[in-house]
CSV table of C-alpha atoms and ligand atoms in Angstrom, one decimal:
chain,number,residue,atom,x,y,z
A,1,UNK,CA,93.9,126.8,112.9
A,2,UNK,CA,95.1,124.4,115.5
A,3,UNK,CA,97.5,121.6,114.4
A,4,UNK,CA,98.8,118.5,116.1
A,5,UNK,CA,102.2,116.9,115.0
A,6,UNK,CA,102.7,113.3,116.1
A,7,UNK,CA,106.3,112.1,116.9
A,8,UNK,CA,109.3,113.2,118.9
A,9,UNK,CA,112.3,113.3,116.5
A,10,UNK,CA,114.2,115.7,114.3
A,11,UNK,CA,111.6,115.2,111.6
A,12,UNK,CA,108.8,116.5,113.9
A,13,UNK,CA,110.8,119.4,115.2
A,14,UNK,CA,111.4,120.3,111.6
A,15,UNK,CA,107.7,120.1,110.7
A,16,UNK,CA,106.9,122.2,113.9
A,17,UNK,CA,109.5,124.8,112.9
A,18,UNK,CA,108.0,125.2,109.4
A,19,UNK,CA,104.3,125.1,110.4
A,20,UNK,CA,105.1,127.7,113.2
A,21,UNK,CA,106.1,130.2,110.4
A,22,UNK,CA,102.6,130.1,108.9
A,23,UNK,CA,100.2,132.9,109.3
A,24,UNK,CA,97.4,130.4,109.1
A,25,UNK,CA,98.5,128.7,112.4
A,26,UNK,CA,96.8,129.5,115.6
A,27,UNK,CA,98.1,126.9,118.0
A,28,UNK,CA,100.6,124.0,117.5
A,29,UNK,CA,100.9,121.0,119.6
A,30,UNK,CA,103.4,118.2,119.4
A,31,UNK,CA,102.9,114.7,120.9
A,32,UNK,CA,105.1,113.7,122.7
A,33,UNK,CA,107.7,116.2,121.2
A,34,UNK,CA,111.1,117.1,122.5
A,35,UNK,CA,113.0,120.0,124.0
A,36,UNK,CA,113.1,121.7,120.5
A,37,UNK,CA,109.4,121.5,120.0
A,38,UNK,CA,108.6,122.7,123.5
A,39,UNK,CA,110.2,126.1,122.6
A,40,UNK,CA,107.8,126.7,119.6
A,41,UNK,CA,104.8,124.6,120.4
A,42,UNK,CA,103.0,122.8,123.3
A,43,UNK,CA,104.2,119.3,124.0
A,44,UNK,CA,101.6,116.9,124.9
A,45,UNK,CA,102.5,113.7,126.8
A,46,UNK,CA,100.7,111.2,124.5
A,47,UNK,CA,101.9,108.1,122.8
A,48,UNK,CA,101.7,108.2,118.9
A,49,UNK,CA,99.8,104.9,119.1
A,50,UNK,CA,97.2,105.9,121.7
A,51,UNK,CA,94.5,106.7,119.2
A,52,UNK,CA,91.8,107.1,121.7
A,53,UNK,CA,93.8,109.8,123.6
A,54,UNK,CA,94.8,111.4,120.3
A,55,UNK,CA,91.2,111.5,119.2
A,56,UNK,CA,89.9,113.0,122.5
A,57,UNK,CA,92.7,115.6,122.6
A,58,UNK,CA,91.9,116.6,119.0
A,59,UNK,CA,88.2,117.2,119.8
A,60,UNK,CA,89.0,119.1,123.0
A,61,UNK,CA,91.6,121.3,121.2
A,62,UNK,CA,89.7,121.9,117.9
A,63,UNK,CA,92.5,120.3,116.0
A,64,UNK,CA,92.0,120.6,112.2
A,65,UNK,CA,95.1,118.9,110.9
A,66,UNK,CA,97.0,115.9,112.5
A,67,UNK,CA,100.5,115.4,110.9
A,68,UNK,CA,101.8,111.9,111.4
A,69,UNK,CA,105.6,111.8,111.7
A,70,UNK,CA,106.5,108.1,112.1
A,71,UNK,CA,105.2,105.1,110.2
A,72,UNK,CA,103.9,103.1,113.2
A,73,UNK,CA,100.6,104.9,113.8
A,74,UNK,CA,99.9,104.9,110.0
A,75,UNK,CA,100.6,101.1,109.7
A,76,UNK,CA,98.4,100.7,112.8
A,77,UNK,CA,95.5,102.6,111.1
A,78,UNK,CA,95.4,106.1,112.7
A,79,UNK,CA,94.0,107.7,109.6
A,80,UNK,CA,91.1,105.1,109.4
A,81,UNK,CA,90.5,105.6,113.1
A,82,UNK,CA,89.8,109.3,112.5
A,83,UNK,CA,87.7,108.5,109.4
A,84,UNK,CA,85.6,106.0,111.2
A,85,UNK,CA,84.6,108.3,114.0
A,86,UNK,CA,81.8,110.9,113.4
A,87,UNK,CA,83.4,113.4,115.7
A,88,UNK,CA,86.9,113.1,114.1
A,89,UNK,CA,86.3,112.5,110.4
A,90,UNK,CA,86.4,116.1,109.4
A,91,UNK,CA,90.0,116.4,110.7
A,92,UNK,CA,92.7,116.2,107.9
A,93,UNK,CA,95.2,113.4,108.8
A,94,UNK,CA,98.5,113.7,106.9
A,95,UNK,CA,99.5,110.2,106.2
A,96,UNK,CA,97.9,107.3,104.3
A,97,UNK,CA,95.2,105.0,105.5
A,98,UNK,CA,96.2,101.6,106.7
A,99,UNK,CA,95.8,99.7,103.5
A,100,UNK,CA,98.2,102.0,101.7
A,101,UNK,CA,100.6,102.1,104.6
A,102,UNK,CA,101.3,98.5,103.8
A,103,UNK,CA,103.6,99.9,101.2
A,104,UNK,CA,106.0,100.4,104.0
A,105,UNK,CA,104.4,97.7,106.4
A,106,UNK,CA,105.1,94.9,104.1
A,107,UNK,CA,108.0,94.5,101.6
A,108,UNK,CA,106.0,91.9,99.7
A,109,UNK,CA,103.0,94.1,99.4
A,110,UNK,CA,105.3,96.9,98.0
A,111,UNK,CA,107.0,94.5,95.6
A,112,UNK,CA,103.6,93.3,94.2
A,113,UNK,CA,102.5,97.0,93.9
A,114,UNK,CA,105.7,97.7,91.8
A,115,UNK,CA,105.2,94.6,89.6
A,116,UNK,CA,101.5,95.4,89.0
A,117,UNK,CA,102.4,99.0,88.0
A,118,UNK,CA,105.5,98.4,86.0
A,119,UNK,CA,107.7,100.3,88.4
A,120,UNK,CA,111.4,99.4,88.0
A,121,UNK,CA,112.7,97.4,91.0
A,122,UNK,CA,115.0,94.5,91.7
A,123,UNK,CA,113.7,91.0,90.8
A,124,UNK,CA,112.5,89.0,93.8
A,125,UNK,CA,110.7,86.1,95.3
A,126,UNK,CA,109.1,85.7,98.7
A,127,UNK,CA,109.2,82.7,101.0
A,128,UNK,CA,107.6,81.5,104.3
A,129,UNK,CA,108.4,78.8,106.8
A,130,UNK,CA,106.7,76.2,104.6
A,131,UNK,CA,108.8,77.1,101.6
A,132,UNK,CA,112.1,77.7,103.4
A,133,UNK,CA,113.9,75.0,101.3
A,134,UNK,CA,112.7,76.4,98.1
A,135,UNK,CA,114.1,79.8,99.3
A,136,UNK,CA,117.5,78.2,99.9
A,137,UNK,CA,117.3,76.7,96.5
A,138,UNK,CA,116.3,80.1,94.9
A,139,UNK,CA,119.4,81.6,96.6
A,140,UNK,CA,121.7,79.3,94.6
A,141,UNK,CA,120.3,80.7,91.4
A,142,UNK,CA,121.3,84.2,92.3
A,143,UNK,CA,124.7,85.9,92.4
A,144,UNK,CA,126.4,87.1,95.6
A,145,UNK,CA,125.7,89.3,97.5
A,146,UNK,CA,122.3,88.0,98.6
A,147,UNK,CA,119.7,90.5,99.8
A,148,UNK,CA,117.2,89.2,102.4
A,149,UNK,CA,114.4,91.3,103.7
A,150,UNK,CA,112.0,90.6,106.6
A,151,UNK,CA,108.6,91.4,105.1
A,152,UNK,CA,107.3,93.4,108.1
A,153,UNK,CA,108.5,96.4,110.1
A,154,UNK,CA,111.7,95.5,112.0
A,155,UNK,CA,112.9,99.0,113.2
A,156,UNK,CA,115.2,99.4,110.1
A,157,UNK,CA,117.1,96.2,110.9
A,158,UNK,CA,115.3,93.7,108.8
A,159,UNK,CA,117.4,93.8,105.6
A,160,UNK,CA,120.4,91.6,105.5
A,161,UNK,CA,123.1,91.7,102.7
A,162,UNK,CA,125.2,88.7,102.8
A,163,UNK,CA,128.3,87.7,100.6
A,164,UNK,CA,128.4,83.9,101.4
A,165,UNK,CA,125.7,81.6,100.1
A,166,UNK,CA,125.7,79.2,103.0
A,167,UNK,CA,125.5,82.1,105.4
A,168,UNK,CA,122.6,83.6,103.4
A,169,UNK,CA,120.9,80.2,103.6
A,170,UNK,CA,121.4,80.0,107.3
A,171,UNK,CA,120.1,83.4,107.8
A,172,UNK,CA,117.1,82.6,105.7
A,173,UNK,CA,116.3,79.6,108.0
A,174,UNK,CA,116.8,81.8,111.1
A,175,UNK,CA,114.4,84.5,109.9
A,176,UNK,CA,111.8,82.0,108.8
A,177,UNK,CA,112.0,79.1,111.1
A,178,UNK,CA,113.4,80.8,114.3
A,179,UNK,CA,111.6,84.0,113.7
A,180,UNK,CA,114.7,86.1,114.1
A,181,UNK,CA,112.7,89.3,113.6
A,182,UNK,CA,109.6,88.0,115.3
A,183,UNK,CA,106.4,88.3,113.3
A,184,UNK,CA,108.2,90.7,110.9
A,185,UNK,CA,110.1,87.7,109.4
A,186,UNK,CA,107.1,85.3,108.9
A,187,UNK,CA,107.7,86.1,105.3
A,188,UNK,CA,111.0,87.0,103.6
A,189,UNK,CA,111.6,88.7,100.4
A,190,UNK,CA,114.8,87.6,98.6
A,191,UNK,CA,116.0,90.1,96.1
A,192,UNK,CA,118.5,90.7,93.4
A,193,UNK,CA,121.4,92.9,94.5
A,194,UNK,CA,121.5,96.3,92.9
A,195,UNK,CA,124.8,97.9,92.5
A,196,UNK,CA,124.7,101.7,92.4
A,197,UNK,CA,124.4,104.9,94.4
A,198,UNK,CA,121.4,105.6,96.6
A,199,UNK,CA,119.1,108.7,96.8
A,200,UNK,CA,115.6,109.4,97.9
A,201,UNK,CA,112.8,111.4,96.4
A,202,UNK,CA,109.7,112.7,98.3
A,203,UNK,CA,106.3,113.3,97.0
A,204,UNK,CA,103.3,114.9,98.7
A,205,UNK,CA,100.0,113.6,97.4
A,206,UNK,CA,96.3,114.1,98.0
A,207,UNK,CA,95.5,110.8,96.4
A,208,UNK,CA,94.9,112.3,92.9
A,209,UNK,CA,97.4,115.1,92.5
A,210,UNK,CA,101.0,115.3,93.7
A,211,UNK,CA,104.0,117.7,94.2
A,212,UNK,CA,107.5,116.5,94.0
A,213,UNK,CA,109.7,117.8,96.9
A,214,UNK,CA,113.5,118.0,96.6
A,215,UNK,CA,115.6,114.9,96.5
A,216,UNK,CA,118.0,114.0,99.4
A,217,UNK,CA,120.6,111.6,100.2
A,218,UNK,CA,121.2,110.2,103.7
A,219,UNK,CA,124.1,108.5,105.3
A,220,UNK,CA,122.9,105.4,107.2
A,221,UNK,CA,126.0,103.9,108.6
A,222,UNK,CA,127.5,104.9,111.9
A,223,UNK,CA,131.1,104.9,110.8
A,224,UNK,CA,133.0,107.2,108.4
A,225,UNK,CA,133.4,105.9,104.8
A,226,UNK,CA,129.9,104.2,105.2
A,227,UNK,CA,131.1,101.5,107.5
A,228,UNK,CA,129.7,99.8,110.6
A,229,UNK,CA,126.1,99.3,111.8
A,230,UNK,CA,123.0,100.9,110.3
A,231,UNK,CA,121.5,103.7,112.0
A,232,UNK,CA,118.3,105.9,111.4
A,233,UNK,CA,120.6,108.3,109.5
A,234,UNK,CA,123.7,110.3,110.4
A,235,UNK,CA,123.4,113.2,108.0
A,236,UNK,CA,121.7,114.2,104.7
A,237,UNK,CA,122.2,116.5,101.7
A,238,UNK,CA,119.6,118.1,99.4
A,239,UNK,CA,119.6,118.3,96.5
A,240,UNK,CA,121.5,115.2,95.4
A,241,UNK,CA,124.1,116.5,93.0
A,242,UNK,CA,124.0,113.7,90.6
A,243,UNK,CA,120.3,113.8,90.2
A,244,UNK,CA,120.3,116.1,87.2
A,245,UNK,CA,117.2,117.2,85.2
A,246,UNK,CA,117.4,114.2,82.9
A,247,UNK,CA,117.6,111.7,85.7
A,248,UNK,CA,114.7,113.5,87.6
A,249,UNK,CA,112.6,113.2,84.4
A,250,UNK,CA,113.2,109.4,84.5
A,251,UNK,CA,112.2,109.3,88.1
A,252,UNK,CA,109.1,111.3,87.4
A,253,UNK,CA,107.9,109.2,84.4
A,254,UNK,CA,109.0,105.8,85.4
A,255,UNK,CA,108.5,105.9,89.2
A,256,UNK,CA,106.4,108.8,90.6
A,257,UNK,CA,103.5,109.0,88.0
A,258,UNK,CA,103.0,105.2,88.0
A,259,UNK,CA,103.0,105.2,91.8
A,260,UNK,CA,100.4,107.8,92.2
A,261,UNK,CA,98.3,106.2,89.4
A,262,UNK,CA,98.8,103.0,91.0
A,263,UNK,CA,97.2,104.3,94.3
A,264,UNK,CA,94.1,105.2,92.2
A,265,UNK,CA,94.0,102.0,90.2
A,266,UNK,CA,94.4,99.9,93.4
A,267,UNK,CA,91.9,102.0,95.4
A,268,UNK,CA,94.7,102.7,97.9
A,269,UNK,CA,93.6,105.9,99.9
A,270,UNK,CA,96.7,108.0,100.1
A,271,UNK,CA,96.9,111.6,101.5
A,272,UNK,CA,100.5,112.2,102.7
A,273,UNK,CA,104.1,111.9,102.0
A,274,UNK,CA,105.6,109.1,99.8
A,275,UNK,CA,109.3,108.5,100.5
A,276,UNK,CA,110.8,106.7,97.5
A,277,UNK,CA,114.2,105.0,98.2
A,278,UNK,CA,116.0,104.7,94.9
A,279,UNK,CA,119.2,103.4,93.6
A,280,UNK,CA,120.9,104.6,90.5
A,281,UNK,CA,122.1,101.7,88.5
A,282,UNK,CA,124.0,102.9,85.4
A,283,UNK,CA,121.7,105.8,84.4
A,284,UNK,CA,118.5,104.3,85.6
A,285,UNK,CA,116.5,104.7,88.8
A,286,UNK,CA,115.2,101.6,90.5
A,287,UNK,CA,113.0,101.5,93.6
A,288,UNK,CA,114.5,99.9,96.8
A,289,UNK,CA,111.6,100.8,99.1
A,290,UNK,CA,108.6,102.9,99.8
A,291,UNK,CA,108.1,104.7,103.1
A,292,UNK,CA,104.8,106.2,103.8
A,293,UNK,CA,106.2,109.2,105.7
A,294,UNK,CA,109.1,111.6,105.5
A,295,UNK,CA,112.5,110.5,106.2
A,296,UNK,CA,114.6,111.5,109.3
A,297,UNK,CA,117.1,113.2,108.8
A,298,UNK,CA,116.0,113.9,105.2
A,299,UNK,CA,113.1,116.1,106.4
A,300,UNK,CA,115.8,118.3,108.1
A,301,UNK,CA,117.2,119.2,104.7
A,302,UNK,CA,114.1,119.0,102.5
A,303,UNK,CA,111.6,121.1,104.4
A,304,UNK,CA,114.0,124.1,105.0
A,305,UNK,CA,114.3,124.4,101.2
A,306,UNK,CA,110.5,124.7,100.8
A,307,UNK,CA,109.4,128.2,100.4
A,308,UNK,CA,105.6,127.4,100.4
A,309,UNK,CA,103.4,127.7,103.5
A,310,UNK,CA,103.3,124.2,104.8
A,311,UNK,CA,99.8,124.6,106.4
A,312,UNK,CA,98.5,125.6,103.0
A,313,UNK,CA,100.1,122.4,101.4
A,314,UNK,CA,98.5,120.3,104.2
A,315,UNK,CA,95.1,121.9,103.7
A,316,UNK,CA,95.4,121.2,99.9
A,317,UNK,CA,96.2,117.5,100.7
A,318,UNK,CA,93.2,117.3,102.9
A,319,UNK,CA,90.9,119.0,100.4
A,320,UNK,CA,92.4,117.1,97.4
A,321,UNK,CA,93.3,120.5,95.8
A,322,UNK,CA,97.0,120.0,95.5
A,323,UNK,CA,96.7,120.7,91.7
A,324,UNK,CA,96.2,124.4,92.6
A,325,UNK,CA,99.5,124.8,94.3
A,326,UNK,CA,102.9,125.0,92.6
A,327,UNK,CA,106.0,124.4,94.7
A,328,UNK,CA,108.7,127.0,95.3
A,329,UNK,CA,112.1,125.4,96.2
A,330,UNK,CA,115.2,127.5,97.3
A,331,UNK,CA,118.1,127.0,95.0
A,332,UNK,CA,120.5,126.9,97.9
A,333,UNK,CA,121.7,123.4,99.1
A,334,UNK,CA,120.9,122.2,102.6
A,335,UNK,CA,122.9,119.8,104.6
A,336,UNK,CA,122.4,118.3,108.1
A,337,UNK,CA,124.7,116.6,110.4
A,338,UNK,CA,123.3,114.3,113.2
A,339,UNK,CA,125.0,114.4,116.5
A,340,UNK,CA,124.5,111.2,118.4
A,341,UNK,CA,125.0,109.6,121.8
A,342,UNK,CA,128.2,107.5,122.1
A,343,UNK,CA,127.4,103.8,121.7
A,344,UNK,CA,124.4,104.4,119.3
A,345,UNK,CA,123.0,102.5,117.5
A,346,UNK,CA,123.7,100.0,120.2
A,347,UNK,CA,123.5,100.7,124.0
A,348,UNK,CA,124.0,104.4,125.0
A,349,UNK,CA,123.3,106.5,128.0
A,350,UNK,CA,120.7,109.3,128.3
A,351,UNK,CA,120.3,112.3,130.5
A,352,UNK,CA,123.5,114.1,129.6
A,353,UNK,CA,123.4,117.8,129.8
A,354,UNK,CA,123.8,119.5,126.3
A,355,UNK,CA,125.5,122.9,126.3
A,356,UNK,CA,126.3,125.4,123.6
A,357,UNK,CA,122.9,125.2,121.6
A,358,UNK,CA,122.4,129.1,122.1
A,359,UNK,CA,125.9,129.9,120.6
A,360,UNK,CA,125.0,128.4,117.3
A,361,UNK,CA,124.8,130.9,114.5
A,362,UNK,CA,123.7,130.6,110.8
A,363,UNK,CA,122.6,127.1,111.2
A,364,UNK,CA,119.2,125.6,112.4
A,365,UNK,CA,119.3,123.4,115.4
A,366,UNK,CA,116.8,120.6,115.1
A,367,UNK,CA,116.2,118.6,118.2
A,368,UNK,CA,115.9,114.8,118.0
A,369,UNK,CA,116.5,112.9,121.2
A,370,UNK,CA,116.3,115.7,123.8
A,371,UNK,CA,114.2,116.7,126.7
A,372,UNK,CA,113.9,119.4,129.2
A,373,UNK,CA,115.0,118.8,132.7
A,374,UNK,CA,114.1,122.0,134.5
A,375,UNK,CA,116.0,124.6,132.6
A,376,UNK,CA,118.5,122.2,131.2
A,377,UNK,CA,118.3,120.4,127.9
A,378,UNK,CA,119.5,116.8,128.2
A,379,UNK,CA,120.0,113.9,125.9
A,380,UNK,CA,117.0,111.5,125.6
A,381,UNK,CA,117.8,109.3,122.6
A,382,UNK,CA,120.5,107.9,120.3
A,383,UNK,CA,120.1,110.6,117.7
A,384,UNK,CA,120.3,113.8,119.7
A,385,UNK,CA,120.5,117.0,117.6
A,386,UNK,CA,120.6,117.7,113.7
A,387,UNK,CA,122.5,120.8,112.7
A,388,UNK,CA,121.1,122.0,109.4
A,389,UNK,CA,122.9,124.7,107.2
A,390,UNK,CA,122.2,126.2,103.9
A,391,UNK,CA,124.6,127.7,101.3
A,392,UNK,CA,125.2,128.1,97.6
A,393,UNK,CA,127.1,124.7,97.6
A,394,UNK,CA,126.6,121.7,99.8
A,395,UNK,CA,130.3,121.9,100.7
A,396,UNK,CA,129.9,125.3,102.1
A,397,UNK,CA,126.7,124.2,103.9
A,398,UNK,CA,128.5,121.2,105.5
A,399,UNK,CA,131.3,123.5,106.6
A,400,UNK,CA,129.0,125.7,108.5
A,401,UNK,CA,127.3,122.7,110.2
A,402,UNK,CA,130.7,121.4,111.3
A,403,UNK,CA,131.9,124.8,112.7
A,404,UNK,CA,128.7,125.0,114.7
A,405,UNK,CA,128.9,121.4,116.0
A,406,UNK,CA,132.2,122.5,117.5
A,407,UNK,CA,130.2,124.8,119.9
A,408,UNK,CA,128.0,122.0,121.1
A,409,UNK,CA,128.9,119.7,123.9
A,410,UNK,CA,127.7,116.7,125.8
A,411,UNK,CA,129.4,113.7,127.4
A,412,UNK,CA,130.2,111.0,124.7
A,413,UNK,CA,129.0,113.1,121.8
A,414,UNK,CA,129.7,111.6,118.4
A,415,UNK,CA,129.1,112.5,114.8
A,416,UNK,CA,130.4,111.6,111.4
A,417,UNK,CA,132.9,114.0,109.9
A,418,UNK,CA,132.7,112.9,106.4
A,419,UNK,CA,129.1,113.6,105.3
A,420,UNK,CA,129.1,114.1,101.6
A,421,UNK,CA,132.4,112.3,101.1
A,422,UNK,CA,131.2,110.2,98.2
A,423,UNK,CA,129.7,112.9,96.1
B,501,AMP,P1,115.4,98.9,103.0
B,501,AMP,O1,115.1,98.8,104.4
B,501,AMP,O2,114.6,98.3,101.9
B,501,AMP,O3,115.7,100.4,102.7
B,501,AMP,O4,116.9,98.4,102.8
B,501,AMP,C1,118.0,98.9,103.6
B,501,AMP,C2,119.2,99.2,102.9
B,501,AMP,O5,119.6,97.9,102.2
B,501,AMP,C3,119.0,100.1,101.7
B,501,AMP,O6,119.1,101.4,102.0
B,501,AMP,C4,120.1,99.7,100.7
B,501,AMP,O7,121.4,100.2,101.1
B,501,AMP,C5,120.2,98.2,100.9
B,501,AMP,N1,119.4,97.4,99.9
B,501,AMP,C6,118.1,97.1,100.0
B,501,AMP,N2,117.8,96.4,98.8
B,501,AMP,C7,118.8,96.3,98.1
B,501,AMP,C8,119.1,95.7,96.8
B,501,AMP,N3,118.2,95.0,96.2
B,501,AMP,N4,120.3,95.8,96.3
B,501,AMP,C9,121.3,96.5,97.0
B,501,AMP,N5,121.1,97.1,98.2
B,501,AMP,C10,119.9,97.0,98.8
B,502,LIG,N1,116.6,108.2,107.1
B,502,LIG,C1,115.9,107.1,106.6
B,502,LIG,C2,114.5,106.9,107.1
B,502,LIG,O1,113.9,107.9,107.6
B,502,LIG,O2,113.9,105.8,107.0
């Protein structure tokens, strides 16, 4: 069958890499893709938010499954667009419908969902421009540090953690009154600060049944020792060593089960990945956030550990027969190190030639921000390439990735040398 993957990052290259291994696949397309996907699939110059173009392309190319990588098209309703069109509705879209995508699109929606279904999370209240003074008052009842979250999508920048009360109150005013994050901060969720270590778990659901994928931990800050600005993610490890069987059992019963049952109780149509951001406080898992897609770079460590045929899994999601599938996960640990453009996550240059890719051995090269320029592979984004390695221990896997990164080169290349330092 023919499959279309939407997106252009390391996550989408990883999906393409895995799908390409399936005997069920006939032709694979990635829109818009990158230099890595171009080598194993056909890249299509289409925006992930141009539903009309995606729909027409899908009909013309007999697409049977559309795998949506990023959250944007889901929050904009791509799944509903397909369901509402007679010529498209037979196509399986991997990713929830718009109503359910609000779990990522609105922090308040996610908090209300968790409250309704007794899913453990930080205490919170939400405020608008009209209630900004009540919000400032609410802050005085909390302990420092203060957590302020823009309700809507703010490209990963909408969460502020502030030590000083007055500064927090000023930021709240900026967000609500001066629209610091545009429409995304029309509402702000103020939340109790949770002190613990973060991890993520990933679930694939058909709306009724689900399978739990391996856990992963990513490293979000640009600087070593988890310092500096937030990025999309600078590296990841799977499994998370501190998530033992007992802790996983707690995640399953307290978080995953009530989440999937919550979709059914609330009539939220969900066929796709659920990315649950957790924080381990003491010995208990609390939910920080839901994402309605896989993580990037978490996908680059989770998917390589999966032994199942991903096409088969996606078919089962579409047909609501996930209960017939049991997951097979490799014992080996996987790690990925993200190689980025100097300056990222602030201003950086593009178009730098990348050399040494073909000399990499015993690791998988997942392209993120790259493109082909004639025969050359050049940088085309902040996060450029993820180097994934697998080994008996995560330490050995990390070592392999670092050895291979030494063979890569482009002008102003940067990566963190301490992935896994805190484990
Ligand atoms: P989010 O966009 O909700 O994932 O938040 C971004 C980051 O802020 C998370 O990865 C956490 O590191 C941090 N964070 C969010 N909420 C809290 C909280 N209630 N307590 C402590 N840290 C938080
Ligand atoms: N790596 C975090 C994310 O994909 O949101």
